[in-house]
Short mmCIF file of C-alpha atoms in Angstrom, two decimals:
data_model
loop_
_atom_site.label_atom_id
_atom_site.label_comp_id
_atom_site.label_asym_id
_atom_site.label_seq_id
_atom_site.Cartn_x
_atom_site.Cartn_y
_atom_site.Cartn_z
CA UNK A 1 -35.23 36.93 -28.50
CA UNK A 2 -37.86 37.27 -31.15
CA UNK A 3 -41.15 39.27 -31.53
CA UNK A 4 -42.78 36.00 -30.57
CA UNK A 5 -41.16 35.28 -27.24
CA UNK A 6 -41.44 39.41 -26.75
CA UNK A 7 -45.73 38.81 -26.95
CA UNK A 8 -45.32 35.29 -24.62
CA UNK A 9 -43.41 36.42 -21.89
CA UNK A 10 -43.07 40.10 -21.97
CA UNK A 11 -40.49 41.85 -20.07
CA UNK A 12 -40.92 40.10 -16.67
CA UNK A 13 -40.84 37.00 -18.41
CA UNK A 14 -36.82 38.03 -19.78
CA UNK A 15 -35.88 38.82 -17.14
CA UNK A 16 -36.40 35.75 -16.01
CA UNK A 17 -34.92 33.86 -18.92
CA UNK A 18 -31.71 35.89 -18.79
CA UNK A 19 -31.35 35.31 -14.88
CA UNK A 20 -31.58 31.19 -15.66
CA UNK A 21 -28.59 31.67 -18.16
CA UNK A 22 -26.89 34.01 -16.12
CA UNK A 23 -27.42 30.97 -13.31
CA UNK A 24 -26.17 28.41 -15.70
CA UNK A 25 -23.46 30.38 -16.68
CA UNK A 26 -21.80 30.93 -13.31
CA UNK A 27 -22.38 27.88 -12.16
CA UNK A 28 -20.27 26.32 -15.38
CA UNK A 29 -17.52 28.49 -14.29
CA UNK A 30 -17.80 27.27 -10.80
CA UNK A 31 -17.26 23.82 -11.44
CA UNK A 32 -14.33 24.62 -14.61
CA UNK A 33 -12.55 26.81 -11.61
CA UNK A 34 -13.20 23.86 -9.53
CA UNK A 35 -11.73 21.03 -11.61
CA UNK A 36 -8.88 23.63 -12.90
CA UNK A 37 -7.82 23.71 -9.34
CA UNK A 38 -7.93 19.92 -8.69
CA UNK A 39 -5.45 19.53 -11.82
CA UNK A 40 -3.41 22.15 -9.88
CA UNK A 41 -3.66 20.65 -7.07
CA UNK A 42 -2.07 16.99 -8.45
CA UNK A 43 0.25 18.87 -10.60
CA UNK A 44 2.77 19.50 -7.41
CA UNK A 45 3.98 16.66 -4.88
CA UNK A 46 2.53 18.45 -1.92
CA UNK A 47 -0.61 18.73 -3.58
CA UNK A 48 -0.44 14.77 -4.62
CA UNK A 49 0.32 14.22 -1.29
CA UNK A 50 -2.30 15.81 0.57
CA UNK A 51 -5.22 14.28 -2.00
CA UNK A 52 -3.45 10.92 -1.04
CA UNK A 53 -4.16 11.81 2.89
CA UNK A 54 -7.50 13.08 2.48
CA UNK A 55 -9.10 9.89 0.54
CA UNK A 56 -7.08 7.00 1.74
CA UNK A 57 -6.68 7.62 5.64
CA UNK A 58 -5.39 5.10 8.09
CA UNK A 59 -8.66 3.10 8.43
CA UNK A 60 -9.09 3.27 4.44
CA UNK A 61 -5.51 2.03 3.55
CA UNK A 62 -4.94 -0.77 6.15
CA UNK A 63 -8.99 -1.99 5.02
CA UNK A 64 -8.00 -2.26 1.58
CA UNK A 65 -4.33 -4.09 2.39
CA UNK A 66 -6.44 -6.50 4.17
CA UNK A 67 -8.98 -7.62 1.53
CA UNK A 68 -6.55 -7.29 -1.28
CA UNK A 69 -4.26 -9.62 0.75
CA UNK A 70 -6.79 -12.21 1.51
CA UNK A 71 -7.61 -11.97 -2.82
CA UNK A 72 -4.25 -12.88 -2.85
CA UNK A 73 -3.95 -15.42 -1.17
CA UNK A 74 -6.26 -17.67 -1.90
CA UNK A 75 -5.32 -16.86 -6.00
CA UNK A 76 -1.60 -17.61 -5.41
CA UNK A 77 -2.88 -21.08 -3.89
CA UNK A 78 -4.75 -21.81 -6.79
CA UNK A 79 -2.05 -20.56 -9.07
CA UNK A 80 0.74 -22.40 -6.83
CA UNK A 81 -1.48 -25.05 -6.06
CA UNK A 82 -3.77 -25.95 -8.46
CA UNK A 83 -2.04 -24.95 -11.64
CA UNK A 84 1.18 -26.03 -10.67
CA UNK A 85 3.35 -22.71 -11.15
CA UNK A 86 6.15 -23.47 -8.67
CA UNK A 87 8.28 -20.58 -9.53
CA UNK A 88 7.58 -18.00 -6.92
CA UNK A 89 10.73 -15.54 -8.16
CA UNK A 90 9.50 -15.51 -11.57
CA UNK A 91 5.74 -14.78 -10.39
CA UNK A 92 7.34 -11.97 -8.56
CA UNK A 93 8.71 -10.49 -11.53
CA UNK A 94 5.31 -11.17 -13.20
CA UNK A 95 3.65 -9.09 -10.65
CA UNK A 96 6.04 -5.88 -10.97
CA UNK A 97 5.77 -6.16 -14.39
CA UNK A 98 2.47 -5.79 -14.21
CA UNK A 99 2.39 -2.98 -12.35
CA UNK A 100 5.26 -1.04 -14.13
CA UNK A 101 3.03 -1.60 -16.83
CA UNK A 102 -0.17 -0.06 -15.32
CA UNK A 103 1.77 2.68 -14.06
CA UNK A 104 3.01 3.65 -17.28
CA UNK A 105 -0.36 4.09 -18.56
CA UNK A 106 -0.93 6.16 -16.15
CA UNK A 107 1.57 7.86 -16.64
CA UNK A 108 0.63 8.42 -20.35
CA UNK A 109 -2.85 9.30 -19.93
CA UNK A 110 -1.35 12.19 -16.83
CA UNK A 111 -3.21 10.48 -13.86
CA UNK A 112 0.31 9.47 -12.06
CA UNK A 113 1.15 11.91 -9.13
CA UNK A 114 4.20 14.49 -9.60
CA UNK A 115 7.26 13.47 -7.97
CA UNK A 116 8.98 15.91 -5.66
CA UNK A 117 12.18 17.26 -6.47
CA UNK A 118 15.42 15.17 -7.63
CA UNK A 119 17.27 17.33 -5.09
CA UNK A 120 14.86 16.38 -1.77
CA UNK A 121 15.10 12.81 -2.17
CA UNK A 122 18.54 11.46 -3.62
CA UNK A 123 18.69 8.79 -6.12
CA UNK A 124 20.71 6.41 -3.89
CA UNK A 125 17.99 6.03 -1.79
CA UNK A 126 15.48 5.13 -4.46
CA UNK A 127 18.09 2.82 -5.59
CA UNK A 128 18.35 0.72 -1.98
CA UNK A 129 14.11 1.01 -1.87
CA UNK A 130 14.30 -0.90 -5.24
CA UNK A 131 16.88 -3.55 -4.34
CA UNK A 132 16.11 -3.75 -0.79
CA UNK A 133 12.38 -4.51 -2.21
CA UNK A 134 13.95 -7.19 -4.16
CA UNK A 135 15.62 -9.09 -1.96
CA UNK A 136 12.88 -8.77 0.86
CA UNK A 137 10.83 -10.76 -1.57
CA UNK A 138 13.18 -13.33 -2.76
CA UNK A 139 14.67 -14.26 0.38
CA UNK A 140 11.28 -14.75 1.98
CA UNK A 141 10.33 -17.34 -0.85
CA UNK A 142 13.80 -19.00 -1.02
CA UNK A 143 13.13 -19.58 2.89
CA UNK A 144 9.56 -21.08 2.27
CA UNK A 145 10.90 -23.54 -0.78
CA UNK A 146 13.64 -24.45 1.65
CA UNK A 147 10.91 -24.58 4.82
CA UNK A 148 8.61 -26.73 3.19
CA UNK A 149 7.60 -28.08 6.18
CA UNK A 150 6.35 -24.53 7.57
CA UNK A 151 3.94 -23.19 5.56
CA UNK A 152 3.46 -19.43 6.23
CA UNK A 153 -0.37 -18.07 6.30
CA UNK A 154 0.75 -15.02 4.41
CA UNK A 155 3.28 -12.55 4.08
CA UNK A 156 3.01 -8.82 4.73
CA UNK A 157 5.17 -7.42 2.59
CA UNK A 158 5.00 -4.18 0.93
CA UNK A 159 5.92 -6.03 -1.98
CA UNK A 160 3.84 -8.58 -4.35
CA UNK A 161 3.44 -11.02 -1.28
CA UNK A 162 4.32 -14.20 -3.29
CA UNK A 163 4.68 -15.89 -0.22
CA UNK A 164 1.74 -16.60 0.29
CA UNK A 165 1.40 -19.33 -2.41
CA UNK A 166 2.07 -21.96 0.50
CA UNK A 167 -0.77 -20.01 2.72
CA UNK A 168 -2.39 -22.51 4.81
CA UNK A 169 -4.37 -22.94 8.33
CA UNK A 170 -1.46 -25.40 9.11
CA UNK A 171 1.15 -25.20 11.48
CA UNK A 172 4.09 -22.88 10.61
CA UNK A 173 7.68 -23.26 11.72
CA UNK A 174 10.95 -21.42 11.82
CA UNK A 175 10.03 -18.55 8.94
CA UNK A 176 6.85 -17.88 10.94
CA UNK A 177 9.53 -16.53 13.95
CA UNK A 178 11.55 -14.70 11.42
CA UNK A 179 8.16 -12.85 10.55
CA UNK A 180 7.94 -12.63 14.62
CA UNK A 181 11.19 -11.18 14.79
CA UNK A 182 10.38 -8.05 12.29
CA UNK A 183 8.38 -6.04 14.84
CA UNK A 184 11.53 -5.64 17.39
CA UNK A 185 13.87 -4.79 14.82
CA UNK A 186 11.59 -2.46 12.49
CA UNK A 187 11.57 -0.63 16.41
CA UNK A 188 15.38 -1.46 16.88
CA UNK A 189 16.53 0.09 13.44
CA UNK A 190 13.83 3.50 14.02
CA UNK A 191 15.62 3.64 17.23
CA UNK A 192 19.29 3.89 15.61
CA UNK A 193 18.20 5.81 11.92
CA UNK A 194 16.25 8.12 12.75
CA UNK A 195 15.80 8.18 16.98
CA UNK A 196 12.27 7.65 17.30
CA UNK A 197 11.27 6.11 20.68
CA UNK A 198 8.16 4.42 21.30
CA UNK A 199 5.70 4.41 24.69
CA UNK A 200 6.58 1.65 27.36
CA UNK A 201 2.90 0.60 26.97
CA UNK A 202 2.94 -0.03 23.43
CA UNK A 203 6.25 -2.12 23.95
CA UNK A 204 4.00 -4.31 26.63
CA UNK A 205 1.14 -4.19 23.58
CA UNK A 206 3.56 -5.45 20.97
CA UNK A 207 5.04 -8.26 23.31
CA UNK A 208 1.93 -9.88 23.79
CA UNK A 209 0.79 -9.47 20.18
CA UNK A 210 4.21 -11.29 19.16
CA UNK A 211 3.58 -13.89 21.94
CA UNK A 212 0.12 -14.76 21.09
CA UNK A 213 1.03 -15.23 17.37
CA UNK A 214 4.21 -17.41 18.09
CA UNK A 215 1.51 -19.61 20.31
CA UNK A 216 -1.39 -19.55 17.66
CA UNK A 217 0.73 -20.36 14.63
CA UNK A 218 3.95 -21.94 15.82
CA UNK A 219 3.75 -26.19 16.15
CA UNK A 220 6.49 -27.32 15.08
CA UNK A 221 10.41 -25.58 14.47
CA UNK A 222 11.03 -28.44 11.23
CA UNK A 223 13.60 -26.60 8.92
CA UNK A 224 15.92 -26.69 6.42
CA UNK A 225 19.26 -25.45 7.71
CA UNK A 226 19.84 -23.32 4.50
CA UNK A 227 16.41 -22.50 4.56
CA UNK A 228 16.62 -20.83 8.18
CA UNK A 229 19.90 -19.10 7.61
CA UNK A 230 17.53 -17.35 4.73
CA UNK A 231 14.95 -16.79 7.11
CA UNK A 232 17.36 -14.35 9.38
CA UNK A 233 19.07 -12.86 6.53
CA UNK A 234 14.95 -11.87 5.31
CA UNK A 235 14.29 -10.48 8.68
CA UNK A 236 16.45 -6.80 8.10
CA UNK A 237 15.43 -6.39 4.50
CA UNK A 238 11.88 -7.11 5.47
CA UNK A 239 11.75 -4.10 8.48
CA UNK A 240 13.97 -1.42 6.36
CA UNK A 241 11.85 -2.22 3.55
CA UNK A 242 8.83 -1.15 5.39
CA UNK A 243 10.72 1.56 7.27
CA UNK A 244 12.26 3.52 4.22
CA UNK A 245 8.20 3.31 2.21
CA UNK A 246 7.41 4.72 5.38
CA UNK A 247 9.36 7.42 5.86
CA UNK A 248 10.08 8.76 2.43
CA UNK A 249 6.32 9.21 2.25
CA UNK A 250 5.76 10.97 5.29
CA UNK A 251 8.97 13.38 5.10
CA UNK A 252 10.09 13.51 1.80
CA UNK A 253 6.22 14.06 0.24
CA UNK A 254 6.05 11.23 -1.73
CA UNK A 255 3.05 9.50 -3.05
CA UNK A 256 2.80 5.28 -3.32
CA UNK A 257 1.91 5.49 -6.96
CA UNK A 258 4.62 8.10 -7.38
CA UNK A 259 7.04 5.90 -5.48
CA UNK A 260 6.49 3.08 -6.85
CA UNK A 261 6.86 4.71 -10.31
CA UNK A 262 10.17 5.09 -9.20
CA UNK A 263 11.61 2.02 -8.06
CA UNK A 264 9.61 -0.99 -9.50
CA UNK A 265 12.07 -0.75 -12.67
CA UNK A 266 14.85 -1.21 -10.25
CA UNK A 267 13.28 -4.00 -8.30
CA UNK A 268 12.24 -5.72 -11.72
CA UNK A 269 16.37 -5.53 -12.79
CA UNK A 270 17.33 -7.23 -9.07
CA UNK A 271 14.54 -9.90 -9.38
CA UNK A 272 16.18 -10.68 -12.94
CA UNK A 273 19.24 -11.11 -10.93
CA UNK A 274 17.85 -13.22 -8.78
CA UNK A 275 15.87 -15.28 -10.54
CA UNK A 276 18.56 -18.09 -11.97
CA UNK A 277 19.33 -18.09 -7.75
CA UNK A 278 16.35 -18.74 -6.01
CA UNK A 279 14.07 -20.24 -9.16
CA UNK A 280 13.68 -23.98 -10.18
CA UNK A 281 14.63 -24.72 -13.84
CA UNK A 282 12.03 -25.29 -16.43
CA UNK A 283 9.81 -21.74 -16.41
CA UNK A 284 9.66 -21.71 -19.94
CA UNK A 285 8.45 -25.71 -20.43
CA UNK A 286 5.11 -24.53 -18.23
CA UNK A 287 1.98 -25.24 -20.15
CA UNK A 288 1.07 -21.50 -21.02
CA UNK A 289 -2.95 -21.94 -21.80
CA UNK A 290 -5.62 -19.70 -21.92
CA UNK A 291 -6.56 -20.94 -18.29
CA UNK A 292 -3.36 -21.25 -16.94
CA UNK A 293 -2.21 -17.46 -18.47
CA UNK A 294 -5.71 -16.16 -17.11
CA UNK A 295 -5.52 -16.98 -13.68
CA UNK A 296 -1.24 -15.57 -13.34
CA UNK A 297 -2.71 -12.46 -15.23
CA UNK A 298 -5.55 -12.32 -12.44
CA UNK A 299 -2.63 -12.83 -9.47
CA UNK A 300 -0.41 -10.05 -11.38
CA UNK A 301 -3.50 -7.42 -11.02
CA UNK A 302 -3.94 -8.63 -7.42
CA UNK A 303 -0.07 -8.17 -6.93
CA UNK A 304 -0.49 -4.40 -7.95
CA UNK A 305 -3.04 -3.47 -6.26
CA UNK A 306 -1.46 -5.64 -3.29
CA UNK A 307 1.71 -3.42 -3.55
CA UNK A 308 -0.26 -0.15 -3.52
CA UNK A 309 -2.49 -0.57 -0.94
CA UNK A 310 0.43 -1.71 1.24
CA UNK A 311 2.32 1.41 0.66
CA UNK A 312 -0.73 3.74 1.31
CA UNK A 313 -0.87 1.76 4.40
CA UNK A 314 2.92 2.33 5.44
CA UNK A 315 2.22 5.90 4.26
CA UNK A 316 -0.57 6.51 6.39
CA UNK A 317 0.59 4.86 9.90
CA UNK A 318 4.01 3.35 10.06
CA UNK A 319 6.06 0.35 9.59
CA UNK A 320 5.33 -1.21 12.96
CA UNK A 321 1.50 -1.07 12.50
CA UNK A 322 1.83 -2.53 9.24
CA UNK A 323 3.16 -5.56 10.66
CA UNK A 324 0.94 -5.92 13.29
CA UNK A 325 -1.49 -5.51 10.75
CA UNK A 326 -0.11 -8.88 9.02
CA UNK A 327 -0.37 -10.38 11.97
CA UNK A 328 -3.83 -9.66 12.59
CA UNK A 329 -4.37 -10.93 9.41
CA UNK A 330 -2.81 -14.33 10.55
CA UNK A 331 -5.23 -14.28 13.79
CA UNK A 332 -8.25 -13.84 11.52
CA UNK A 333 -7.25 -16.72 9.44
CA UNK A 334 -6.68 -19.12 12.28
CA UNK A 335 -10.07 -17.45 14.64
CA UNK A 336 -12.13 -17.91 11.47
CA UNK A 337 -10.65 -21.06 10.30
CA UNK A 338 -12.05 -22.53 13.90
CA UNK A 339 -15.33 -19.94 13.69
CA UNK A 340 -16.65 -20.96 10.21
CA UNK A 341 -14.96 -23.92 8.72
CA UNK A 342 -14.92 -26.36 11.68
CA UNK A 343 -11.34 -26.52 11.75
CA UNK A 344 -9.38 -27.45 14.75
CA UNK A 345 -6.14 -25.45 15.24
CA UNK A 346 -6.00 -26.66 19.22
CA UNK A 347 -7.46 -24.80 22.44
CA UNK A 348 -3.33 -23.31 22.66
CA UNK A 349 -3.63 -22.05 19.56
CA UNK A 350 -6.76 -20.30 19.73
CA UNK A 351 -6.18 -18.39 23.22
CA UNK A 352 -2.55 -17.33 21.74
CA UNK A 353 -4.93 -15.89 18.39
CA UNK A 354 -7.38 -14.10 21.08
CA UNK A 355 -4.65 -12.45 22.94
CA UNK A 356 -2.98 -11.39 20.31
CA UNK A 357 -5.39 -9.86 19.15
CA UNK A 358 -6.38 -8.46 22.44
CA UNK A 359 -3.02 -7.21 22.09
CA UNK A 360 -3.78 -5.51 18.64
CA UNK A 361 -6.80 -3.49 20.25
CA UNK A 362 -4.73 -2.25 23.06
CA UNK A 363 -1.73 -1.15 20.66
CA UNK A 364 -4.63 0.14 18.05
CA UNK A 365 -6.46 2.29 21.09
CA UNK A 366 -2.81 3.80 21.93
CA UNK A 367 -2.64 4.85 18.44
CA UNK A 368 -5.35 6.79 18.37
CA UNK A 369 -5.32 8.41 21.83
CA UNK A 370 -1.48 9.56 20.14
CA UNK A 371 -3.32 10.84 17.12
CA UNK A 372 -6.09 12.70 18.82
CA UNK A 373 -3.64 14.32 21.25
CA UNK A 374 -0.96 15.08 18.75
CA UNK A 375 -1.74 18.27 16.68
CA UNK A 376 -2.99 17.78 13.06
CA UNK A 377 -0.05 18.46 10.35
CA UNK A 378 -0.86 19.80 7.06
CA UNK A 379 0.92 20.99 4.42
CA UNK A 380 0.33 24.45 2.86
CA UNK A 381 -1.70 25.03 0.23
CA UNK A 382 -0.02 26.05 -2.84
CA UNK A 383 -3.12 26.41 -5.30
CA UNK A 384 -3.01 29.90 -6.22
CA UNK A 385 -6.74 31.46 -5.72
CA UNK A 386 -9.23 32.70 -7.99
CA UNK A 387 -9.39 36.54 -7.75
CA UNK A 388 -12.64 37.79 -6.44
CA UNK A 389 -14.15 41.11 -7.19
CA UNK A 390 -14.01 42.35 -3.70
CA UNK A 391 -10.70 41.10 -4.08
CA UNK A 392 -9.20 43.92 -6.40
CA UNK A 393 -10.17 46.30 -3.25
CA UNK A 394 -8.28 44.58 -1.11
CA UNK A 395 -11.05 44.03 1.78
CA UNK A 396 -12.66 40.44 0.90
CA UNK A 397 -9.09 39.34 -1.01
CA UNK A 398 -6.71 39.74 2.06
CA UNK A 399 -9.36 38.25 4.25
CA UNK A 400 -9.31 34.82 2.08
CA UNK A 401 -5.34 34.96 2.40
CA UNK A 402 -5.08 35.59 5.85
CA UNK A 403 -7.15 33.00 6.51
CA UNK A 404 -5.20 30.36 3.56
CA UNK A 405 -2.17 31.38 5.95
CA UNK A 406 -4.03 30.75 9.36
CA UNK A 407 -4.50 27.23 8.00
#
């Protein structure tokens, strides 16, 4: 400070000048401490995990499965529909391409979440996530192609959801009970892998959810033979599909990004597999225009972000809600179908949508009432603290880590 600013301010006048950078100063190191310990904090899998739990909760994940599947659907009908892409495999593979792709750039730039440990989750069960994955999807469209005549409103896959190219407020048929038939065996195969029991109550809730779907959505039971034998064989993939995103992410500390880092490469290899199978001849005769190219790329971004948010859902509440999440999702279509487009799915049809979702608030409100009454689980911090002054003297230091502990 010059002889000028000495004759301005004079000595009360420094002081205050040197308190303002002395302000500024600590409050830079404040928010450098701050974002040093959020990188910390994403460099370890528990970390990862616990940012994943405290910004995308149950309400946040399920809310953004819903609107990204209802994107989705109505862009695979105009891509199925309007463009004529009838090659529902291959549009699979489009969509975990995509996101492979996405996730490697995030990878490269360091926003993907740190895996946990090769040793606490073993590579064969990665390796059944990413085929199971593959064949959940592909049997699910090989039953649509072959169940023309029951159009499905939309399927609730963790996976790209290509199903739901032939989404309609129609009638449905035979795959529509396959989709039914998830929800007892997702709580049939808990039961046997890992012993997990559910209320009596909530079995009552999920009866009448399944029986008011069947009643909204089911008109006819038209099918191809082949086409329903697919249909059952979809049904166990589907529910340890949904089970195994589940669990790994609840027990084994796993993100979704980080998971699905992890096994889309070995879904995109089964798909390839699968593709000369379940896929109509003549991909690469498809007029490939600027429109046509735009609207797939638009249904590949939906797919990823269709994938993600359905694994932050499974990882947030469980593979049962999930589905009775997709079948909400069916109720809404056929409630507002009759609510703001004057269609008419039949007075049947719309008391079987009401109850189940009357059904869907009962199993929601035991949900919750589990939650509230269960104690909250969190995982130990692991970000090492900044030392304090106090600290050093072992008063204000031990304080801050008895208290870290207590949590």
């Amino acid at each position: 400070m010059g002889w000028f600013d000495f004759v301005l301010l004079g000595a009360d006048g420094r002081k205050v000048v040197k308190r303002k950078d002395s302000d500024a100063g600590e409050e830079g190191r404040a928010l450098e401490e701050l974002r040093s310990s959020l990188y910390n904090e994403l460099r370890t899998s528990e970390g990862a995990k616990r940012q994943q739990q405290r910004f995308c909760g149950p309400v946040a994940a399920m809310s953004f499965n819903f609107f990204v599947s209802v994107g989705i659907i109505l862009t695979n009908k105009f891509v199925m529909g309007r463009i004529g892409f009838n090659f529902p495999i291959f549009l699979t593979l489009i969509h975990y391409s995509m996101a492979w792709f996405l996730l490697a750039f995030c990878k490269t730039m360091s926003l993907l979440p740190v895996s946990p440990p090769s040793k606490t989750t073993p590579f064969s069960s990665l390796l059944s996530l990413g085929a199971i994955m593959a064949f959940a999807s592909g049997l699910a469209n090989t039953s649509l192609k072959f169940n023309r005549s029951a159009f499905a409103l939309q399927n609730n896959n963790c996976c790209c959801c290509i199903s739901s190219q032939f989404s309609s407020c129609c009638s449905v048929g035979f795959y529509q009970m396959a989709k039914i038939a998830v929800t007892p065996t997702i709580v049939l195969s808990e039961f046997i892998l890992f012993k997990k029991t559910i209320s009596f109550k909530k079995v009552l809730a999920l009866t009448v959810v399944s029986a008011g779907v069947a009643v909204a959505t089911i008109t006819d039971l038209e099918f191809n033979a082949f086409g329903a034998c697919i249909a059952v064989a979809w049904i166990i993939p589907s529910a340890i599909n949904k089970i195994l995103w589940s669990n790994l992410q609840q027990q084994a500390n796993w993100t979704a990004l980080a998971l699905m880092w992890k096994t889309t490469p070995i879904t995109i290899l089964f798909l390839l597999a699968l593709m000369p199978w379940l896929d109509p001849p003549g991909v690469w005769l498809f007029k490939w225009d600027v429109n046509n190219s735009t609207a797939v790329l638009i249904s590949a971004v939906l797919g990823f972000l269709l994938q993600w948010s359905g694994a932050l859902a499974l990882g947030a509440t469980s593979a049962t809600s999930h589905v009775v999440l997709g079948q909400f999702k069916t109720c809404v279509i056929v409630v507002g179908g009759y609510l703001l487009f004057d269609s008419d799915p039949g007075f049947v049809s719309l008391c079987g949508a009401v109850a189940a979702l009357g059904g869907m608030s009962v199993y929601t409100t035991l949900n919750l009432k589990e939650s509230n009454q269960s104690p909250s689980k969190q995982l130990p911090m692991q970000t090492p603290l900044p030392k304090s002054k106090t600290g050093e003297n072992g008063i204000e230091g031990s304080a801050v880590t008895n208290a870290t502990a207590s949590v």
